[in-house]
Structures are given as C-alpha cells and as structure tokens.
Short mmCIF file of C-alpha atoms in Angstrom, two decimals:
data_model
loop_
_atom_site.label_atom_id
_atom_site.label_comp_id
_atom_site.label_asym_id
_atom_site.label_seq_id
_atom_site.Cartn_x
_atom_site.Cartn_y
_atom_site.Cartn_z
CA UNK Y 16 20.08 -32.70 -29.16
CA UNK Y 17 17.34 -30.81 -31.00
CA UNK Y 18 13.58 -30.30 -30.08
CA UNK Y 19 10.69 -28.27 -31.68
CA UNK Y 20 7.99 -26.70 -29.73
CA UNK Y 21 4.66 -26.45 -31.44
CA UNK Y 22 3.28 -23.14 -30.62
CA UNK Y 23 1.18 -21.74 -33.55
CA UNK Y 24 -2.26 -22.84 -32.51
CA UNK Y 25 -5.13 -20.40 -32.32
CA UNK Y 26 -6.18 -21.38 -28.90
CA UNK Y 27 -9.97 -21.10 -29.80
CA UNK Y 28 -11.21 -22.89 -26.61
CA UNK Y 29 -9.49 -20.44 -24.57
CA UNK Y 30 -11.23 -17.30 -26.02
CA UNK Y 31 -11.43 -14.42 -25.31
CA UNK Y 32 -8.10 -14.46 -23.55
CA UNK Y 33 -6.42 -15.79 -26.67
CA UNK Y 34 -7.45 -12.95 -28.52
CA UNK Y 35 -4.86 -10.91 -26.73
CA UNK Y 36 -2.38 -13.71 -25.25
CA UNK Y 37 -1.18 -16.76 -27.05
CA UNK Y 38 -1.80 -19.97 -25.28
CA UNK Y 39 1.87 -20.88 -25.14
CA UNK Y 40 2.31 -17.89 -22.99
CA UNK Y 41 -0.35 -18.68 -20.33
CA UNK Y 42 1.26 -18.69 -16.98
CA UNK Y 43 1.48 -21.82 -14.98
CA UNK Y 44 2.36 -21.19 -11.28
CA UNK Y 45 3.29 -17.70 -12.69
CA UNK Y 46 5.76 -18.93 -15.27
CA UNK Y 47 4.87 -19.03 -19.20
CA UNK Y 48 4.15 -22.56 -20.31
CA UNK Y 49 6.51 -22.09 -23.08
CA UNK Y 50 9.32 -20.92 -21.06
CA UNK Y 51 8.77 -23.97 -18.74
CA UNK Y 52 9.40 -26.05 -21.82
CA UNK Y 53 12.60 -24.25 -22.80
CA UNK Y 54 14.15 -24.41 -19.30
CA UNK Y 55 13.33 -28.25 -19.14
CA UNK Y 56 14.84 -28.74 -22.54
CA UNK Y 57 17.98 -26.85 -21.53
CA UNK Y 58 18.21 -28.77 -18.23
CA UNK Y 59 18.15 -32.13 -20.15
CA UNK Y 60 21.05 -30.94 -22.44
CA UNK Y 61 19.34 -29.70 -25.57
CA UNK Y 62 21.18 -27.45 -27.55
CA UNK Y 63 18.80 -26.56 -30.42
CA UNK Y 64 15.12 -25.49 -29.93
CA UNK Y 65 12.85 -24.67 -32.96
CA UNK Y 66 9.55 -22.91 -32.25
CA UNK Y 67 6.86 -22.24 -34.70
CA UNK Y 68 4.41 -19.58 -34.33
CA UNK Y 69 1.47 -17.92 -36.07
CA UNK Y 70 -1.27 -16.44 -33.92
CA UNK Y 71 -0.04 -13.51 -32.18
CA UNK Y 72 3.63 -14.28 -33.14
CA UNK Y 73 5.01 -11.00 -32.38
CA UNK Y 74 4.13 -11.30 -28.76
CA UNK Y 75 5.86 -14.76 -28.71
CA UNK Y 76 8.90 -13.30 -30.31
CA UNK Y 77 9.07 -10.43 -27.93
CA UNK Y 78 8.83 -12.82 -24.87
CA UNK Y 79 11.78 -14.88 -26.29
CA UNK Y 80 13.93 -11.76 -26.51
CA UNK Y 81 12.96 -10.71 -22.90
CA UNK Y 82 13.79 -14.07 -21.44
CA UNK Y 83 17.09 -14.08 -23.24
CA UNK Y 84 18.35 -17.56 -23.25
CA UNK Y 85 21.83 -16.96 -24.65
CA UNK Y 86 23.43 -20.28 -24.04
CA UNK Y 87 21.23 -22.18 -26.64
CA UNK Y 88 20.12 -21.84 -30.14
CA UNK Y 89 16.46 -21.04 -30.30
CA UNK Y 90 15.02 -20.43 -33.93
CA UNK Y 91 11.47 -18.92 -34.07
CA UNK Y 92 9.75 -19.68 -37.32
CA UNK Y 93 7.02 -17.30 -37.85
CA UNK Y 94 4.33 -18.72 -40.28
CA UNK Y 95 2.71 -16.33 -42.57
CA UNK Y 96 -0.24 -18.69 -43.19
CA UNK Y 97 -1.19 -21.46 -40.53
CA UNK Y 98 0.56 -24.64 -41.45
CA UNK Y 99 -0.97 -26.79 -38.78
CA UNK Y 100 0.90 -29.34 -36.74
CA UNK Y 101 2.43 -31.23 -39.48
CA UNK Y 102 2.83 -28.48 -42.08
CA UNK Y 103 4.94 -26.61 -39.19
CA UNK Y 104 7.39 -29.32 -38.55
CA UNK Y 105 7.74 -29.73 -42.25
CA UNK Y 106 8.50 -25.93 -42.51
CA UNK Y 107 11.37 -26.71 -40.00
CA UNK Y 108 13.13 -29.30 -41.88
CA UNK Y 109 15.79 -26.91 -43.44
CA UNK Y 110 16.81 -25.87 -39.77
CA UNK Y 111 17.23 -29.21 -38.28
CA UNK Y 112 20.15 -31.75 -38.41
CA UNK Y 113 18.65 -34.40 -40.64
CA UNK Y 114 21.04 -36.96 -39.16
CA UNK Y 115 19.71 -36.59 -35.65
CA UNK Y 116 16.04 -37.25 -34.44
CA UNK Y 117 13.84 -34.29 -33.64
CA UNK Y 118 11.87 -34.06 -30.25
CA UNK Y 119 8.73 -32.65 -30.70
CA UNK Y 120 6.42 -31.21 -27.99
CA UNK Y 121 3.09 -29.46 -28.10
CA UNK Y 122 3.88 -26.48 -26.08
CA UNK Y 123 0.27 -26.47 -24.28
CA UNK Y 124 0.92 -29.44 -22.32
CA UNK Y 125 2.69 -29.69 -18.98
CA UNK Y 126 4.77 -32.67 -18.07
CA UNK Y 127 7.69 -33.82 -15.91
CA UNK Y 128 8.96 -36.56 -18.04
CA UNK Y 129 12.57 -35.91 -18.87
CA UNK Y 130 13.11 -34.99 -22.68
CA UNK Y 131 16.56 -36.32 -22.58
CA UNK Y 132 15.26 -39.81 -21.45
CA UNK Y 133 12.66 -39.82 -24.18
CA UNK Y 134 15.06 -39.34 -26.76
CA UNK Y 135 17.45 -42.05 -25.37
CA UNK Y 136 14.55 -44.46 -25.37
CA UNK Y 137 13.59 -43.73 -28.80
CA UNK Y 138 17.40 -44.00 -30.00
CA UNK Y 139 17.44 -47.50 -28.55
CA UNK Y 140 14.54 -48.60 -30.73
CA UNK Y 141 16.10 -47.74 -34.13
CA UNK Y 142 12.69 -46.54 -35.38
CA UNK Y 143 11.89 -43.50 -37.41
CA UNK Y 144 8.88 -42.32 -35.59
CA UNK Y 145 8.07 -42.77 -31.73
CA UNK Y 146 4.89 -41.55 -30.28
CA UNK Y 147 4.78 -41.30 -26.21
CA UNK Y 148 1.35 -42.62 -25.17
CA UNK Y 149 -0.68 -42.99 -22.10
CA UNK Y 150 -4.10 -43.96 -20.91
CA UNK Y 151 -6.19 -40.43 -20.95
CA UNK Y 152 -9.75 -40.74 -21.06
CA UNK Y 153 -10.23 -37.53 -23.12
CA UNK Y 154 -8.05 -38.41 -26.09
CA UNK Y 155 -8.24 -42.17 -26.42
CA UNK Y 156 -8.00 -43.12 -30.19
CA UNK Y 157 -4.85 -45.35 -30.64
CA UNK Y 158 -4.83 -49.36 -31.06
CA UNK Y 159 -1.57 -50.54 -29.64
CA UNK Y 160 -0.02 -54.06 -29.66
CA UNK Y 161 3.31 -54.85 -28.39
CA UNK Y 162 4.13 -51.04 -28.19
CA UNK Y 163 3.43 -50.51 -31.67
CA UNK Y 164 0.58 -48.34 -32.83
CA UNK Y 165 -1.38 -49.93 -35.37
CA UNK Y 166 -4.35 -47.75 -35.75
CA UNK Y 167 -5.79 -44.12 -35.05
CA UNK Y 168 -9.71 -43.51 -34.61
CA UNK Y 169 -9.81 -46.78 -32.54
CA UNK Y 170 -12.93 -47.07 -30.25
CA UNK Y 171 -12.72 -49.84 -27.96
CA UNK Y 172 -11.93 -49.81 -24.30
CA UNK Y 173 -8.34 -50.46 -24.41
CA UNK Y 174 -7.71 -47.65 -26.70
CA UNK Y 175 -4.52 -45.48 -25.72
CA UNK Y 176 -3.94 -41.73 -26.34
CA UNK Y 177 -1.08 -39.67 -27.81
CA UNK Y 178 0.37 -37.29 -25.12
CA UNK Y 179 1.54 -34.66 -27.77
CA UNK Y 180 5.11 -35.93 -27.61
CA UNK Y 181 6.91 -37.60 -30.18
CA UNK Y 182 10.30 -38.19 -31.75
CA UNK Y 183 10.67 -37.78 -35.50
CA UNK Y 184 13.42 -38.87 -38.02
CA UNK Y 185 13.94 -36.74 -41.12
CA UNK Y 186 12.75 -39.57 -43.21
CA UNK Y 187 9.15 -39.12 -41.72
CA UNK Y 188 9.15 -35.35 -41.74
CA UNK Y 189 9.94 -35.41 -45.69
CA UNK Y 190 6.70 -37.32 -46.10
CA UNK Y 191 4.68 -34.32 -44.99
CA UNK Y 192 3.49 -32.00 -47.87
CA UNK Y 193 5.64 -28.88 -48.02
CA UNK Y 194 4.23 -25.24 -47.72
CA UNK Y 195 0.64 -26.21 -46.86
CA UNK Y 196 -1.73 -26.87 -43.97
CA UNK Y 197 -1.19 -30.52 -42.74
CA UNK Y 198 -2.30 -32.33 -39.66
CA UNK Y 199 0.55 -34.19 -37.80
CA UNK Y 200 -2.09 -36.90 -37.13
CA UNK Y 201 -2.87 -37.44 -40.69
CA UNK Y 202 0.91 -37.80 -41.31
CA UNK Y 203 0.92 -40.40 -38.59
CA UNK Y 204 -2.08 -42.42 -40.33
CA UNK Y 205 -0.32 -42.09 -43.61
CA UNK Y 206 2.81 -43.63 -42.21
CA UNK Y 207 0.98 -46.43 -40.60
CA UNK Y 208 -0.83 -47.18 -43.82
CA UNK Y 209 2.80 -47.30 -45.68
CA UNK Y 210 4.68 -49.24 -42.91
CA UNK Y 211 2.20 -51.00 -40.84
CA UNK Y 212 3.03 -49.38 -37.48
CA UNK Y 213 4.58 -46.45 -35.51
CA UNK Y 214 6.52 -47.20 -32.43
CA UNK Y 215 5.12 -46.29 -29.02
CA UNK Y 216 6.52 -45.68 -25.65
CA UNK Y 217 4.10 -45.65 -22.65
CA UNK Y 218 4.65 -42.71 -20.61
CA UNK Y 219 4.48 -44.69 -17.47
CA UNK Y 220 7.47 -46.55 -18.56
CA UNK Y 221 9.52 -43.55 -18.40
CA UNK Y 222 8.22 -42.19 -15.04
CA UNK Y 223 5.76 -44.32 -12.95
CA UNK Y 224 4.34 -41.23 -11.09
CA UNK Y 225 4.49 -38.92 -14.28
CA UNK Y 226 2.82 -35.56 -14.58
CA UNK Y 227 0.93 -34.67 -17.62
CA UNK Y 228 -1.99 -32.22 -18.52
CA UNK Y 229 -2.80 -29.89 -21.30
CA UNK Y 230 -4.04 -26.31 -20.84
CA UNK Y 231 -6.31 -26.49 -24.08
CA UNK Y 232 -9.43 -25.63 -21.98
CA UNK Y 233 -9.95 -23.15 -18.95
CA UNK Y 234 -10.89 -26.19 -16.66
CA UNK Y 235 -7.98 -27.91 -17.79
CA UNK Y 236 -5.74 -24.89 -17.11
CA UNK Y 237 -7.09 -24.56 -13.53
CA UNK Y 238 -6.69 -28.37 -13.23
CA UNK Y 239 -2.87 -28.27 -13.74
CA UNK Y 240 -2.66 -25.60 -11.00
CA UNK Y 241 -4.47 -27.81 -8.36
CA UNK Y 242 -2.18 -30.91 -9.35
CA UNK Y 243 1.05 -28.95 -9.14
CA UNK Y 244 0.00 -27.51 -5.60
CA UNK Y 245 -1.20 -30.71 -4.23
CA UNK Y 246 2.29 -32.28 -5.22
CA UNK Y 247 3.90 -29.61 -3.29
CA UNK Y 248 1.63 -30.01 -0.52
CA UNK Y 249 0.71 -26.38 -0.56
CA UNK Y 250 -2.58 -24.43 -1.30
CA UNK Y 251 -1.39 -20.89 -1.88
CA UNK Y 252 1.18 -19.83 -4.58
CA UNK Y 253 2.28 -16.19 -4.81
CA UNK Y 254 4.99 -14.30 -6.63
CA UNK Y 255 7.70 -13.54 -4.37
CA UNK Y 256 6.61 -9.80 -4.11
CA UNK Y 257 3.02 -10.45 -3.57
CA UNK Y 258 1.71 -9.96 -0.16
CA UNK Y 259 -2.05 -10.89 0.31
CA UNK Y 260 -4.21 -8.78 2.54
CA UNK Y 261 -4.91 -10.17 5.99
CA UNK Y 262 -8.79 -10.28 5.23
CA UNK Y 263 -8.70 -12.14 2.04
CA UNK Y 264 -10.51 -15.31 2.08
CA UNK Y 265 -8.95 -18.31 0.21
CA UNK Y 266 -10.83 -21.56 -0.02
CA UNK Y 267 -9.49 -24.65 -1.63
CA UNK Y 268 -6.27 -23.21 -3.62
CA UNK Y 269 -5.08 -20.09 -5.26
CA UNK Y 270 -2.26 -18.61 -7.21
CA UNK Y 271 -1.47 -15.07 -7.27
CA UNK Y 272 0.94 -13.42 -9.76
CA UNK Y 273 2.83 -9.98 -9.46
CA UNK Y 274 1.64 -6.26 -9.28
CA UNK Y 275 -1.83 -7.36 -8.06
CA UNK Y 276 -4.15 -4.88 -6.05
CA UNK Y 277 -6.56 -6.70 -3.95
CA UNK Y 278 -9.70 -4.79 -2.48
CA UNK Y 279 -11.18 -5.33 0.92
CA UNK Y 280 -13.39 -8.57 1.78
CA UNK Y 281 -12.18 -10.57 -1.33
CA UNK Y 282 -12.86 -14.18 -1.55
CA UNK Y 283 -10.94 -16.52 -3.88
CA UNK Y 284 -11.58 -20.16 -4.56
CA UNK Y 285 -9.68 -22.57 -6.81
CA UNK Y 286 -8.42 -19.72 -9.26
CA UNK Y 287 -5.59 -18.08 -10.76
CA UNK Y 288 -5.06 -14.35 -10.55
CA UNK Y 289 -2.70 -13.26 -13.42
CA UNK Y 290 -0.12 -10.30 -13.16
CA UNK Y 291 -1.13 -6.72 -13.27
CA UNK Y 292 -4.81 -7.27 -11.99
CA UNK Y 293 -7.12 -5.15 -9.79
CA UNK Y 294 -9.44 -7.14 -7.64
CA UNK Y 295 -12.25 -4.82 -6.40
CA UNK Y 296 -13.74 -4.81 -2.82
CA UNK Y 297 -16.14 -7.65 -2.20
CA UNK Y 298 -15.02 -9.62 -5.21
CA UNK Y 299 -16.16 -13.44 -5.14
CA UNK Y 300 -13.69 -15.29 -7.50
CA UNK Y 301 -14.46 -18.77 -7.88
CA UNK Y 302 -12.96 -21.50 -10.14
CA UNK Y 303 -11.75 -18.67 -12.60
CA UNK Y 304 -8.80 -17.41 -14.59
CA UNK Y 305 -8.91 -13.66 -13.16
CA UNK Y 306 -7.17 -11.31 -15.76
CA UNK Y 307 -7.08 -7.77 -17.20
CA UNK Y 308 -5.73 -7.39 -20.83
#
C-alpha cells in the first residue's frame, strides 16, 4: 500500500512560528504531526510513503533522517518551486505504482481514522477518486448526493466538507498539469465537470466517534490538544523526563515538552509549552503556544 503526505505548505496562518519551523513538524502531545502520520501508516501496513516539501524542506529532511524509519520506503520530494497540492501530487507520479491507488493525506490534520480502512473502502467502490467527507462548519463546500460529490462551492445548509484525505488513481493524477502550480481542489472540480461526480465516503461511516482536526491556525492547534487530553481524561501531559515545579499553577489543561526550565510562581492555562523553553518567574501563560526558536 502506498500513501502521500502533503507537507509543502507555507503555514502563513501560523507565522511567525513557521518562519523557522515547518507546520508538519509542529508537535502534538510532544510528537511532530508528520511523525504521527508516518507511524499511523506503518501500523496500517503501508510500505511506501511519499512526502513533498518546499518550505524549510531541509528541516523536514533532517527530521526524517533523525527518526530513522528503516522498515518502510520513504521518498522525500523537495520542490524547487511551490507546486501546490495538485502539482505536488502530479510531481510524485513517477514514484508511485500506477496500478495501485494512492492514499493522500494533508499532513496538518490529526485523525484517528484507519488509513487501511480508507483504502479498503475505496477499493470496494471501483472508483478512480474518493474523498473522505464530513460535516465541518469551517469548510463546508460540497454538494453530495447518494455519496457522490456533485459540486464544490456549494452554499446551502446541507453542504459537507472535505477532510483533506482522499484516494487517487493514476488516471486522475495524470489529468493534473505537470511541472506547474496547481490546486488539488481545482483538479477535483475539473474531474467533476468531465465525469459528473467524485465518490465520497463519509468519515462517520469509517469510525462513528472519529477524531479530526487541523492545526492550520494557533487556536486549532491548541484545540486538538484539548480534545486529545479530554479523550484520555487527563489535563496535564508532560515529556517523561519533565518534572513540573510544585508551585506551578495549571488551570484547564497544559502540555509540556522536554528540557524546559520553569521559574517560580508560574501560571499556565490551556497552553502548549514546547521543548527547550525557559519560562521566567511570575509568567502568566494563557491560551498560548509557548516557544523559543
């Protein structure tokens, strides 16, 4: 089984942090988002993962080398110019098995839907393209009838949303212009114009209580921590070697990385404290990504 993780975005909504750390490497419960995806794919039995990169690509490359996933083929495609979501996938065509479908996942989402199950359900449809869809207020734009996507830019109340997870056949990928910036959504629209529909699988049909969140904004990034901690019925998450001082005040929830120095009389509420940070005395950290580059 083969998959592609889209990791070339600029992360503009997360500036200035993304000036020095690419969004796919943002830690979620102290583990980089990209690494979480790779581990999930390996667990599901995938043997080839393609990752595209552009913004701070060398940092992503160094991280992959550090993680040292030796039991799976990982191909990093560093784009010299930004090719967009569609162009990046087209650029990977020569590296995939054209006789097998390609699972594609935006690397800035967190989900617990099984990648293997997604691929299995797609294969049962005999379709060229399958979108995993759901009911998300922030991204509603799809008109879906009988599990077929008929229209994008749909504005009615029953509009559904694309999760950022899809399965693509090589026949579809070949329709994307080669070597240029191209949006995957535009490629979907073109396919609908030509074929009349794209297959849709509702996320809820794959896992009734599924988890899904993107980390595209600071608040969304913080929110996924809140969701994950609530699921585990805990309010504090720390690196195994991090010891919090007795006088620290934690309200709501808090996530703490490794090699942190915490001063006296510190208050933390609903925040993530990244690795290698120094929190000064009397600091009041509230609804914040606390970091030092």
